[in-house]
Tab-separated table of C-alpha atoms in Angstrom:
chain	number	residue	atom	x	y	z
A	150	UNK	CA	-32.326	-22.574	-34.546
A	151	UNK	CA	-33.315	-21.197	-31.329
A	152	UNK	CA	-37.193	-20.349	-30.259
A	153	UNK	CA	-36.660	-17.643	-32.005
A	154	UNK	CA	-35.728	-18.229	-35.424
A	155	UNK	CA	-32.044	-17.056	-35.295
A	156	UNK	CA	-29.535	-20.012	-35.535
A	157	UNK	CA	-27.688	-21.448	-32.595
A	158	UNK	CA	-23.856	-20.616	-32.364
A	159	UNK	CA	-23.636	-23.703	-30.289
A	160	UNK	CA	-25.812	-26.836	-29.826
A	161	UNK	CA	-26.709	-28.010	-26.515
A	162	UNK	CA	-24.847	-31.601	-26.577
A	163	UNK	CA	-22.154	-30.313	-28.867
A	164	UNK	CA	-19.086	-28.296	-28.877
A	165	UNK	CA	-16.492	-27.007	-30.627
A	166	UNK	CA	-12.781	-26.732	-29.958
A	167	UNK	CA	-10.832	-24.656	-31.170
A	168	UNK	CA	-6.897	-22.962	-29.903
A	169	UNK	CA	-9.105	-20.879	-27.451
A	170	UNK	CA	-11.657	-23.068	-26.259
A	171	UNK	CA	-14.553	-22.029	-24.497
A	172	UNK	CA	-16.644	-23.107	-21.657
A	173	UNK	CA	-19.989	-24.765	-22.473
A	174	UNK	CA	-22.278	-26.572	-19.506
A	175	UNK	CA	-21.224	-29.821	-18.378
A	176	UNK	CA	-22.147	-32.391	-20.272
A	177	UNK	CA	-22.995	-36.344	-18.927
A	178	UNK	CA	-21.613	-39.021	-21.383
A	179	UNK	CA	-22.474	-42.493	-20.616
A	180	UNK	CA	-21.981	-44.263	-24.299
A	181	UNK	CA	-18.538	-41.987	-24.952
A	182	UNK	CA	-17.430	-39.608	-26.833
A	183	UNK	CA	-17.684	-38.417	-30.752
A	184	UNK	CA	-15.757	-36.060	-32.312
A	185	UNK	CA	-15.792	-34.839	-36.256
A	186	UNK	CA	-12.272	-33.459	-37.954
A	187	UNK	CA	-13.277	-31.124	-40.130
A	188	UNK	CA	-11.682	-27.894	-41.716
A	189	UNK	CA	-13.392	-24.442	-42.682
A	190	UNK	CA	-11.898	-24.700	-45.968
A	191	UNK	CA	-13.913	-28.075	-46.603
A	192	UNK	CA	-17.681	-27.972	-48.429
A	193	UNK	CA	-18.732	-31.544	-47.562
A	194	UNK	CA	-17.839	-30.742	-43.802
A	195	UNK	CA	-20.036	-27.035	-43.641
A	196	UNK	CA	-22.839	-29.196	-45.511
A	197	UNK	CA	-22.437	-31.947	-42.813
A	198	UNK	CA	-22.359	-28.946	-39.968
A	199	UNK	CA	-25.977	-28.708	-39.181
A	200	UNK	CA	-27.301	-32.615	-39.745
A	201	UNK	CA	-24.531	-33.189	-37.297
A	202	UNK	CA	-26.282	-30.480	-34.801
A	203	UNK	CA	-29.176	-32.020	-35.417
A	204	UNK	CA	-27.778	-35.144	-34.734
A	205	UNK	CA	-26.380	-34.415	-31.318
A	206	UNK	CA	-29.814	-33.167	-29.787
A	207	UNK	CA	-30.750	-36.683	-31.138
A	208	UNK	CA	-28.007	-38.654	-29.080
A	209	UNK	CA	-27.860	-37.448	-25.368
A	210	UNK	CA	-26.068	-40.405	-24.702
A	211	UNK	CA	-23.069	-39.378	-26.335
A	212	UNK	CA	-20.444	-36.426	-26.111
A	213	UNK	CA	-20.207	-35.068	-29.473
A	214	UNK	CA	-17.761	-32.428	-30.671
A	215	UNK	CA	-16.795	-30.705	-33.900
A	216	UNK	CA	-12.971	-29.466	-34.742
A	217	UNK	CA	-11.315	-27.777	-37.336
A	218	UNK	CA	-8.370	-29.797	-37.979
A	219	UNK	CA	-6.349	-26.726	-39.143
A	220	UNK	CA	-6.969	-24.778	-35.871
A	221	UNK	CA	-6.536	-27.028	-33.096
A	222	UNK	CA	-3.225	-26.956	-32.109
A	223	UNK	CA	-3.183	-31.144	-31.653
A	224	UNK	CA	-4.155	-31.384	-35.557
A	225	UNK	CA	-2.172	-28.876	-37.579
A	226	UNK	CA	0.404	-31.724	-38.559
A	227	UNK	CA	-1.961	-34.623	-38.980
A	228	UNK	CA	-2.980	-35.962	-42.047
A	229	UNK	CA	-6.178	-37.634	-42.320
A	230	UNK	CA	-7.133	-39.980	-45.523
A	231	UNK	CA	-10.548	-37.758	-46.250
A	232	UNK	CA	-12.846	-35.617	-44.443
A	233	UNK	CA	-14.791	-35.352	-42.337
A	234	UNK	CA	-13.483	-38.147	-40.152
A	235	UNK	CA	-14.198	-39.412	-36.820
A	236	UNK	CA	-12.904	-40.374	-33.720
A	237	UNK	CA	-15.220	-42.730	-31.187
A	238	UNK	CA	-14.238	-43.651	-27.888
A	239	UNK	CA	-16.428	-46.143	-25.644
A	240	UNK	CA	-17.376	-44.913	-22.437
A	241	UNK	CA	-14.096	-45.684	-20.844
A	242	UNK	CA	-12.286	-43.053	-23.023
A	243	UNK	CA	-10.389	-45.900	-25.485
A	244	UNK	CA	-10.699	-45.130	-29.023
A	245	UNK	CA	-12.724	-47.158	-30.717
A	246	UNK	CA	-13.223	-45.913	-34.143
A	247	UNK	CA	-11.010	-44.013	-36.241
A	248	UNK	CA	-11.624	-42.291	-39.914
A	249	UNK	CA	-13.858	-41.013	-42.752
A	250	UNK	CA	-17.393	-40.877	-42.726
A	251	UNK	CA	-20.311	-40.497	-45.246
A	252	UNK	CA	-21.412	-37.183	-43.787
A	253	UNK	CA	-25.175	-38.533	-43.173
A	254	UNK	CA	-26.447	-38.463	-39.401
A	255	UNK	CA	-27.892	-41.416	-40.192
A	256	UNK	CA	-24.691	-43.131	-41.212
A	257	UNK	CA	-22.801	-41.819	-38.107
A	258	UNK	CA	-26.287	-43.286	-35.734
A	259	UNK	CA	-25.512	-46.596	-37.625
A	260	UNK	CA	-22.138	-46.595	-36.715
A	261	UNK	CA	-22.242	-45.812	-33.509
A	262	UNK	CA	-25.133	-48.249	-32.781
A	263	UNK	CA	-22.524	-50.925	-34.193
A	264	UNK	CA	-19.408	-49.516	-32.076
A	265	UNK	CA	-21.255	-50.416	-28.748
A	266	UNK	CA	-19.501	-52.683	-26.712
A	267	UNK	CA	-16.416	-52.506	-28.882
A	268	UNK	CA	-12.682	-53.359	-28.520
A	269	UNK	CA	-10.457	-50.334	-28.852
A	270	UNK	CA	-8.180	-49.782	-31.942
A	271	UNK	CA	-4.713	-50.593	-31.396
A	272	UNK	CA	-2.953	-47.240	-32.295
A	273	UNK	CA	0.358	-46.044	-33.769
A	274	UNK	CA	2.636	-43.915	-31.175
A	275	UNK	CA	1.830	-41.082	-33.476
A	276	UNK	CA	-1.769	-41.560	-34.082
A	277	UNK	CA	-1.850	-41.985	-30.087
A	278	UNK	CA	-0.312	-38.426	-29.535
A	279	UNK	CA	-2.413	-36.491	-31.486
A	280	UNK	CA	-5.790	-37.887	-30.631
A	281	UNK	CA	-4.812	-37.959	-26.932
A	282	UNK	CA	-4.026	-34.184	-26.943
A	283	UNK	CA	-7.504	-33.427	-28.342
A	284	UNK	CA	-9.365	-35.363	-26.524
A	285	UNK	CA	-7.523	-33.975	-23.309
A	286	UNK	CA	-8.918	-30.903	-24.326
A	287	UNK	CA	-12.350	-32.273	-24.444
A	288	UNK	CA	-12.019	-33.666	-20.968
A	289	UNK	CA	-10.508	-30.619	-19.118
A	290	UNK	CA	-12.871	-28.220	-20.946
A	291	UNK	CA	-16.191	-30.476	-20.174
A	292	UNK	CA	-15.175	-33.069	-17.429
């Protein structure tokens, strides 16, 4: 919510992608970067939406980012396990973490706490593609 009472379309910290991304300020990332798979259609995720706001005014440290698997271009062939999911790269852009998550900010601060200094995952050609392409989108829309 802003100072105002009326909710926030857009979370300073956070962002969303989507086919037609739009500009938000430049953001600094020093631990790396977080992003949730979601889809509209999903009840857990839209429950999960604002704790994971809330959540990313809580962790300046890290990039975080929300997208709708089924309208990012990158993701409309993928096939995750469960959602939401995750992916977690260190601060060198290597993914780190990939898959489902309890949809508790607290569980996703735990996790990330515990991903600090980790190896990255060793990926399939396939899994590679897809999370390359969205995370290229991250880094040309917010540097």
């Amino acid at each position: 919510m802003n100072d105002n009472g009326a909710r926030c379309p857009v979370v300073r910290d956070s962002f969303e992608l989507s086919p037609e991304v739009s500009s938000h300020s430049q953001l600094t990332m020093t631990s790396g970067t977080v992003v949730v798979l979601c889809a509209e259609w999903c009840g857990v995720c839209r429950e999960f939406k604002d704790p994971f706001e809330e959540l990313a005014r809580a962790l300046p440290e890290w990039r975080l980012g929300w997208v709708d698997i089924e309208a990012h271009p990158a993701t409309e062939d993928v096939e995750l396990e469960s959602l939401p999911s995750l992916i977690v790269t260190g601060p060198d852009g290597k993914v780190i973490f990939l898959g489902p998550v309890v949809p508790r900010p607290s569980t996703v601060d735990q996790l990330l706490r515990g991903l600090k200094n980790h190896s990255p995952l060793a990926l399939s050609q396939a899994d590679a593609l897809w999370i390359n392409a969205v995370l290229e989108t991250i880094r040309d829309t917010h540097g």
